[in-house]
Short mmCIF file of C-alpha atoms in Angstrom, two decimals:
data_model
loop_
_atom_site.label_atom_id
_atom_site.label_comp_id
_atom_site.label_asym_id
_atom_site.label_seq_id
_atom_site.Cartn_x
_atom_site.Cartn_y
_atom_site.Cartn_z
CA UNK A 185 12.63 10.43 -5.06
CA UNK A 186 12.40 7.04 -6.67
CA UNK A 187 12.52 3.32 -6.15
CA UNK A 188 15.19 1.81 -8.42
CA UNK A 189 15.08 -1.87 -9.25
CA UNK A 190 18.31 -3.26 -10.64
CA UNK A 191 17.62 -5.60 -13.64
CA UNK A 192 21.06 -5.59 -15.22
CA UNK A 193 21.75 -8.97 -16.78
CA UNK A 194 18.29 -10.35 -15.87
CA UNK A 195 17.02 -12.92 -18.33
CA UNK A 196 13.98 -11.80 -20.28
CA UNK A 197 11.89 -14.73 -18.89
CA UNK A 198 12.50 -13.41 -15.29
CA UNK A 199 10.57 -10.30 -16.11
CA UNK A 200 6.86 -11.26 -16.10
CA UNK A 201 3.36 -9.78 -16.39
CA UNK A 202 0.70 -11.73 -14.68
CA UNK A 203 -2.71 -11.43 -12.99
CA UNK A 204 -3.07 -12.24 -9.24
CA UNK A 205 -6.46 -13.09 -7.63
CA UNK A 206 -4.98 -12.53 -4.15
CA UNK A 207 -3.42 -9.10 -5.07
CA UNK A 208 -6.70 -7.99 -6.63
CA UNK A 209 -8.72 -9.27 -3.54
CA UNK A 210 -6.54 -7.20 -1.24
CA UNK A 211 -6.82 -4.19 -3.59
CA UNK A 212 -10.57 -4.58 -3.09
CA UNK A 213 -10.08 -4.78 0.63
CA UNK A 214 -8.09 -1.67 0.60
CA UNK A 215 -10.96 0.16 -1.20
CA UNK A 216 -13.30 -1.00 1.56
CA UNK A 217 -10.90 0.15 4.27
CA UNK A 218 -9.98 3.46 2.67
CA UNK A 219 -12.82 4.45 0.25
CA UNK A 220 -11.53 8.03 0.27
CA UNK A 221 -8.67 6.82 -1.83
CA UNK A 222 -11.11 5.61 -4.45
CA UNK A 223 -14.05 7.96 -4.92
CA UNK A 224 -15.03 6.28 -8.17
CA UNK A 225 -15.65 2.99 -6.29
CA UNK A 226 -17.70 4.51 -3.43
CA UNK A 227 -20.90 2.99 -4.67
CA UNK A 228 -19.30 -0.45 -4.94
CA UNK A 229 -17.79 -0.18 -1.50
CA UNK A 230 -21.12 0.90 0.03
CA UNK A 231 -22.95 -1.96 -1.59
CA UNK A 232 -20.29 -4.50 -0.32
CA UNK A 233 -20.48 -3.19 3.19
CA UNK A 234 -24.23 -3.23 3.25
CA UNK A 235 -24.29 -6.94 2.14
CA UNK A 236 -21.63 -8.20 4.48
CA UNK A 237 -22.54 -10.41 7.40
CA UNK A 238 -21.70 -8.57 10.68
CA UNK A 239 -19.25 -11.22 11.66
CA UNK A 240 -17.31 -10.85 8.44
CA UNK A 241 -17.44 -7.11 8.60
CA UNK A 242 -15.85 -7.28 12.08
CA UNK A 243 -13.20 -9.70 10.81
CA UNK A 244 -12.22 -7.19 8.14
CA UNK A 245 -11.84 -4.46 10.72
CA UNK A 246 -9.74 -6.52 12.99
CA UNK A 247 -7.23 -7.32 10.21
CA UNK A 248 -7.43 -4.33 8.09
CA UNK A 249 -3.81 -3.25 9.01
CA UNK A 250 -2.67 -5.88 6.50
CA UNK A 251 -4.06 -3.91 3.60
CA UNK A 252 -5.27 -0.50 4.79
CA UNK A 253 -2.22 2.04 4.75
CA UNK A 254 0.05 -0.39 2.90
CA UNK A 255 -0.16 -3.98 1.73
CA UNK A 256 1.61 -6.77 3.60
CA UNK A 257 4.18 -8.14 1.26
CA UNK A 258 2.80 -11.67 1.25
CA UNK A 259 -0.61 -10.36 -0.21
CA UNK A 260 1.16 -9.33 -3.47
CA UNK A 261 2.61 -12.66 -4.76
CA UNK A 262 5.76 -12.68 -6.84
CA UNK A 263 4.59 -15.80 -8.66
CA UNK A 264 0.85 -15.35 -9.30
CA UNK A 265 -1.31 -18.47 -9.68
CA UNK A 266 -4.59 -19.18 -11.48
CA UNK A 267 -6.70 -19.39 -8.37
CA UNK A 268 -7.04 -17.57 -5.09
CA UNK A 269 -6.82 -20.95 -3.31
CA UNK A 270 -3.38 -21.66 -4.83
CA UNK A 271 -2.06 -18.34 -3.86
CA UNK A 272 -3.31 -18.70 -0.32
CA UNK A 273 -1.52 -22.07 -0.21
CA UNK A 274 1.67 -20.21 -1.22
CA UNK A 275 1.14 -17.85 1.75
CA UNK A 276 0.71 -20.83 4.10
CA UNK A 277 4.15 -22.04 3.05
CA UNK A 278 5.83 -18.81 4.34
CA UNK A 279 7.46 -19.40 7.75
CA UNK A 280 6.15 -17.65 10.81
CA UNK A 281 9.06 -15.28 11.17
CA UNK A 282 8.68 -13.89 7.70
CA UNK A 283 4.86 -13.67 7.82
CA UNK A 284 4.88 -12.08 11.26
CA UNK A 285 7.54 -9.45 10.28
CA UNK A 286 5.60 -8.42 7.18
CA UNK A 287 2.32 -8.17 9.13
CA UNK A 288 3.91 -6.11 11.89
CA UNK A 289 5.49 -3.69 9.49
CA UNK A 290 1.99 -2.76 8.18
CA UNK A 291 0.36 -2.89 11.61
CA UNK A 292 2.85 -0.58 13.21
CA UNK A 293 2.45 1.74 10.27
CA UNK A 294 5.99 2.66 9.20
CA UNK A 295 8.16 1.62 6.26
CA UNK A 296 11.17 2.44 8.49
CA UNK A 297 10.23 -0.11 11.17
CA UNK A 298 12.54 -3.11 10.94
CA UNK A 299 12.31 -6.19 13.08
CA UNK A 300 15.78 -7.60 12.95
CA UNK A 301 17.15 -10.08 15.48
CA UNK A 302 16.33 -10.68 18.17
CA UNK A 303 12.83 -11.69 17.05
CA UNK A 304 9.74 -10.36 18.78
CA UNK A 305 8.48 -13.85 18.64
CA UNK A 306 11.16 -14.95 21.04
CA UNK A 307 12.65 -11.87 22.73
CA UNK A 308 10.66 -10.11 25.41
CA UNK A 309 12.37 -6.73 24.88
CA UNK A 310 11.83 -6.89 21.10
CA UNK A 311 8.17 -7.84 21.68
CA UNK A 312 7.62 -4.92 24.08
CA UNK A 313 9.13 -2.58 21.47
CA UNK A 314 6.73 -3.88 18.77
CA UNK A 315 3.72 -3.51 21.17
CA UNK A 316 4.65 0.01 22.05
CA UNK A 317 4.83 0.84 18.31
CA UNK A 318 1.41 -0.74 17.73
CA UNK A 319 -0.04 0.93 20.81
CA UNK A 320 0.91 4.33 19.34
CA UNK A 321 -1.15 3.39 16.25
CA UNK A 322 -4.30 2.55 18.14
CA UNK A 323 -6.02 0.00 20.31
CA UNK A 324 -7.06 -2.18 17.43
CA UNK A 325 -3.53 -2.30 16.16
CA UNK A 326 -2.15 -3.08 19.65
CA UNK A 327 -4.73 -5.97 20.03
CA UNK A 328 -3.97 -7.43 16.60
CA UNK A 329 -0.13 -7.33 17.25
CA UNK A 330 -0.70 -8.97 20.66
CA UNK A 331 -2.74 -11.86 19.07
CA UNK A 332 -0.18 -12.17 16.24
CA UNK A 333 2.77 -12.48 18.58
CA UNK A 334 0.95 -14.71 21.03
CA UNK A 335 -0.20 -17.29 18.46
CA UNK A 336 0.87 -16.73 14.83
CA UNK A 337 -0.65 -19.98 13.64
CA UNK A 338 -4.05 -19.02 14.93
CA UNK A 339 -3.94 -15.58 13.37
CA UNK A 340 -2.70 -16.82 10.06
CA UNK A 341 -5.44 -19.45 9.93
CA UNK A 342 -8.09 -16.86 10.82
CA UNK A 343 -6.82 -14.38 8.17
CA UNK A 344 -6.92 -16.99 5.54
CA UNK A 345 -10.42 -18.05 6.48
CA UNK A 346 -11.44 -14.29 6.34
CA UNK A 347 -10.10 -14.04 2.86
CA UNK A 348 -11.94 -17.10 1.75
CA UNK A 349 -15.13 -15.78 3.17
CA UNK A 350 -14.53 -12.55 1.20
CA UNK A 351 -14.31 -14.62 -1.94
CA UNK A 352 -17.71 -16.05 -1.32
CA UNK A 353 -19.21 -12.73 -0.27
CA UNK A 354 -18.07 -10.51 -3.10
CA UNK A 355 -14.72 -11.29 -4.61
CA UNK A 356 -15.73 -14.22 -6.83
CA UNK A 357 -18.49 -12.25 -8.48
CA UNK A 358 -16.37 -9.15 -9.05
CA UNK A 359 -13.53 -11.38 -10.32
CA UNK A 360 -15.43 -12.62 -13.32
CA UNK A 361 -15.51 -9.14 -14.86
CA UNK A 362 -12.12 -8.02 -13.59
CA UNK A 363 -10.28 -11.13 -14.91
CA UNK A 364 -11.36 -10.14 -18.44
CA UNK A 365 -9.99 -6.65 -18.18
CA UNK A 366 -6.79 -7.91 -16.68
CA UNK A 367 -6.41 -10.43 -19.48
CA UNK A 368 -6.83 -7.76 -22.11
CA UNK A 369 -4.14 -5.58 -20.44
CA UNK A 370 -1.82 -8.56 -20.10
CA UNK A 371 -2.07 -9.39 -23.80
CA UNK A 372 -0.99 -5.85 -24.62
CA UNK A 373 1.90 -5.89 -22.07
CA UNK A 374 3.27 -9.22 -23.11
CA UNK A 375 3.03 -8.40 -26.80
CA UNK A 376 4.90 -5.17 -26.28
CA UNK A 377 7.52 -6.98 -24.13
CA UNK A 378 7.97 -9.60 -26.87
CA UNK A 379 7.97 -7.23 -29.91
CA UNK A 380 9.37 -3.92 -28.70
CA UNK A 381 11.18 -4.80 -25.48
CA UNK A 382 10.95 -3.89 -21.81
CA UNK A 383 11.11 -0.20 -22.43
CA UNK A 384 7.85 -0.13 -24.43
CA UNK A 385 6.19 -2.51 -21.99
CA UNK A 386 7.10 -0.30 -19.01
CA UNK A 387 5.84 2.81 -20.85
CA UNK A 388 2.46 1.17 -21.22
CA UNK A 389 2.30 0.36 -17.46
CA UNK A 390 2.43 3.96 -16.13
CA UNK A 391 4.12 7.32 -16.68
CA UNK A 392 5.67 6.74 -13.35
CA UNK A 393 7.58 3.57 -14.40
CA UNK A 394 10.47 3.95 -16.74
CA UNK A 395 13.60 2.12 -17.94
CA UNK A 396 17.00 3.75 -17.15
CA UNK A 397 18.86 4.85 -20.37
CA UNK A 398 21.37 2.03 -19.89
CA UNK A 399 18.52 -0.57 -19.66
CA UNK A 400 19.90 -1.91 -16.36
CA UNK A 401 17.37 -0.37 -13.95
CA UNK A 402 13.63 0.06 -13.68
CA UNK A 403 12.72 3.45 -11.96
CA UNK A 404 9.48 3.84 -10.17
CA UNK A 405 8.60 7.40 -9.46
CA UNK A 406 7.43 7.34 -5.84
CA UNK A 407 8.10 9.61 -2.91
CA UNK A 408 10.77 7.44 -1.49
CA UNK A 409 14.57 6.89 -1.85
CA UNK A 410 15.05 3.15 -2.13
CA UNK A 411 16.83 0.59 -4.16
CA UNK A 412 16.55 -3.17 -4.66
CA UNK A 413 17.59 -5.86 -7.06
CA UNK A 414 15.71 -8.44 -9.18
CA UNK A 415 18.85 -10.52 -9.62
CA UNK A 416 18.32 -14.19 -8.74
CA UNK A 417 14.57 -13.70 -8.32
CA UNK A 418 13.09 -11.72 -11.18
CA UNK A 419 10.59 -8.91 -11.38
CA UNK A 420 6.76 -9.31 -11.53
CA UNK A 421 4.24 -6.72 -12.76
CA UNK A 422 0.53 -7.31 -11.68
CA UNK A 423 -2.25 -5.37 -13.28
CA UNK A 424 -5.17 -4.19 -11.04
CA UNK A 425 -8.63 -2.81 -11.74
CA UNK A 426 -9.41 -1.82 -8.03
CA UNK A 427 -5.82 -0.62 -7.38
CA UNK A 428 -6.12 2.86 -8.94
CA UNK A 429 -4.58 5.29 -8.14
CA UNK A 430 -2.00 3.31 -6.23
CA UNK A 431 1.24 1.93 -7.66
CA UNK A 432 2.17 -0.71 -5.12
CA UNK A 433 5.81 -1.85 -4.99
CA UNK A 434 7.08 -4.75 -2.87
CA UNK A 435 10.79 -4.39 -2.40
CA UNK A 436 11.58 -5.31 1.25
CA UNK A 437 14.77 -7.42 1.79
CA UNK A 438 14.07 -11.10 1.36
CA UNK A 439 11.05 -10.45 -1.01
CA UNK A 440 11.08 -10.69 -4.84
CA UNK A 441 10.37 -7.21 -6.27
CA UNK A 442 6.72 -6.86 -7.49
CA UNK A 443 4.90 -3.93 -8.82
CA UNK A 444 1.02 -3.75 -8.93
CA UNK A 445 -0.12 -1.14 -11.33
CA UNK A 446 -3.68 0.26 -12.07
CA UNK A 447 -5.37 -0.33 -15.46
CA UNK A 448 -8.68 1.47 -14.70
CA UNK A 449 -9.34 4.96 -16.02
CA UNK A 450 -9.00 7.83 -13.64
CA UNK A 451 -12.05 9.68 -12.45
CA UNK A 452 -12.65 13.39 -13.21
CA UNK A 453 -11.32 15.93 -10.91
CA UNK A 454 -13.24 18.91 -9.24
CA UNK A 455 -11.70 22.26 -9.92
CA UNK A 456 -10.81 24.59 -7.02
CA UNK A 457 -9.82 28.29 -6.95
CA UNK A 458 -6.49 29.45 -8.18
CA UNK A 459 -5.78 30.85 -4.71
CA UNK A 460 -6.23 27.47 -3.07
CA UNK A 461 -3.99 25.82 -5.79
CA UNK A 462 -1.21 28.48 -5.13
CA UNK A 463 -1.43 27.95 -1.31
CA UNK A 464 -1.10 24.24 -1.73
CA UNK A 465 1.75 24.45 -4.12
CA UNK A 466 3.57 26.78 -1.78
CA UNK A 467 2.98 24.33 1.04
CA UNK A 468 4.47 21.50 -0.95
CA UNK A 469 7.54 23.41 -2.05
CA UNK A 470 9.70 21.93 0.69
CA UNK A 471 11.30 18.45 0.66
CA UNK A 472 10.67 17.87 4.35
CA UNK A 473 6.92 18.44 3.93
CA UNK A 474 6.93 16.12 0.96
CA UNK A 475 8.52 13.50 3.20
CA UNK A 476 5.91 13.99 5.90
CA UNK A 477 3.20 13.53 3.29
CA UNK A 478 4.76 10.38 2.10
CA UNK A 479 4.32 8.96 5.63
CA UNK A 480 0.91 10.38 6.10
CA UNK A 481 -0.29 8.85 2.85
CA UNK A 482 0.06 5.53 4.61
CA UNK A 483 -2.40 6.56 7.43
CA UNK A 484 -2.74 8.96 10.39
CA UNK A 485 0.37 9.63 12.41
CA UNK A 486 1.28 11.53 15.44
CA UNK A 487 3.81 14.39 15.63
CA UNK A 488 6.16 12.11 17.51
CA UNK A 489 5.82 9.31 15.10
CA UNK A 490 6.64 11.60 12.16
CA UNK A 491 9.64 13.01 13.98
CA UNK A 492 10.97 9.47 14.69
CA UNK A 493 10.29 8.21 11.07
CA UNK A 494 12.35 11.01 9.50
CA UNK A 495 14.88 11.70 12.29
CA UNK A 496 13.57 15.28 12.82
CA UNK A 497 12.87 17.25 16.04
CA UNK A 498 9.21 17.45 17.16
CA UNK A 499 9.07 21.28 16.93
CA UNK A 500 10.39 21.19 13.37
CA UNK A 501 7.77 18.69 12.41
CA UNK A 502 5.05 20.81 14.14
CA UNK A 503 6.10 23.90 12.08
CA UNK A 504 5.79 21.99 8.85
CA UNK A 505 2.46 20.38 9.81
CA UNK A 506 1.11 23.89 10.50
CA UNK A 507 1.84 24.95 6.96
CA UNK A 508 0.23 21.90 5.61
CA UNK A 509 -2.84 22.37 7.75
CA UNK A 510 -3.22 26.04 6.65
CA UNK A 511 -3.29 24.82 3.07
CA UNK A 512 -6.03 22.40 3.89
CA UNK A 513 -4.00 19.36 3.16
CA UNK A 514 -4.17 17.92 6.65
CA UNK A 515 -6.62 17.42 9.46
CA UNK A 516 -5.89 16.77 13.17
CA UNK A 517 -7.89 14.73 15.65
CA UNK A 518 -7.23 13.89 19.19
CA UNK A 519 -7.44 10.27 20.28
CA UNK A 520 -6.76 10.09 24.10
CA UNK A 521 -3.21 11.46 24.69
CA UNK A 522 -2.41 11.32 21.02
CA UNK A 523 -3.08 13.91 18.22
CA UNK A 524 -3.08 12.18 14.89
CA UNK A 525 -2.64 14.01 11.65
CA UNK A 526 -4.55 12.78 8.55
CA UNK A 527 -3.83 13.46 4.93
CA UNK A 528 -6.62 15.18 2.81
CA UNK A 529 -6.25 12.65 0.05
CA UNK A 530 -8.96 13.88 -2.31
CA UNK A 531 -7.59 17.41 -2.51
CA UNK A 532 -3.98 16.31 -2.84
CA UNK A 533 -4.92 13.83 -5.48
CA UNK A 534 -6.60 16.40 -7.62
CA UNK A 535 -3.92 19.05 -7.28
CA UNK A 536 -2.25 18.36 -10.64
CA UNK A 537 -5.54 18.63 -12.64
CA UNK A 538 -6.67 21.48 -10.47
CA UNK A 539 -3.49 23.41 -11.57
CA UNK A 540 -4.15 22.70 -15.13
CA UNK A 541 -7.79 23.77 -14.96
CA UNK A 542 -6.82 27.04 -13.06
CA UNK A 543 -4.33 27.95 -15.85
CA UNK A 544 -6.74 27.19 -18.71
CA UNK A 545 -9.68 29.06 -17.33
#
């Protein structure tokens, strides 16, 4: 399961490593929305939440679907600029259709949701379909989608103002230190790219990013089966301090491929019993369950949503979810008429090091 980015014949200057203030800000916002993904940053997140004005805290919650389970594509710029203001100006130049589509994909919570013509901005049937999908995600998602479809300009202006308030509240102070670390990483990457070529540069990005033997394709090892091309646009790699452990890849049709990779050191894992490790490995030894985890890693989902996303029957999904729950990898919680399943991210994240620790001891 990989994302393959075709770079055959791509001029060397079209492959770039650059820092992005906007991408780092939204990585920080993801930490604030999902602190369980980033236990090493729990103290920072707690301090930020404590210091936020109530109005700004509420704004972050009302728009968190743009960065919580996945990142809206326009928040990971293909052509990073020196300042946050310049990058926000670039977002402002995106047309409403493109902006709304990217926002709705993250709000409705599925990388398999596509909003082709007719547009939900103009077609009542398409609009109702989108609102139904958002409603299944929750009341806040439904309300955000309604506002976005009713008045895209107002929502866009409010989102920009929220991000600018975040800059004043916590980003500007954090960026001073982060920018130094990113600059150090970029010097290494660009030197490797210049002196040893793309293969060496990619090897320093992550063990999950490699160059195909023929040199025509960048392979990103993620639980997905997708392909895109950098022809005519290029490929951008953006380092992140706050992004660990995520390797974010923008590859939707119409967007230039971008990969945001972590540069921070991983935190230590807590060992668990060999019996627990064995149970979890058995639970993961099935491709369907891996696909379900791929979707659940983006946020809580219902049985019906998972069945729709992977074109499976609800009873089949239920059987696989039961196995994952027995292994302690999922929790279930009822919200009205929906039961949503949530991934136990800390235990899944630690499974590799837990296995090694269990073998060594």
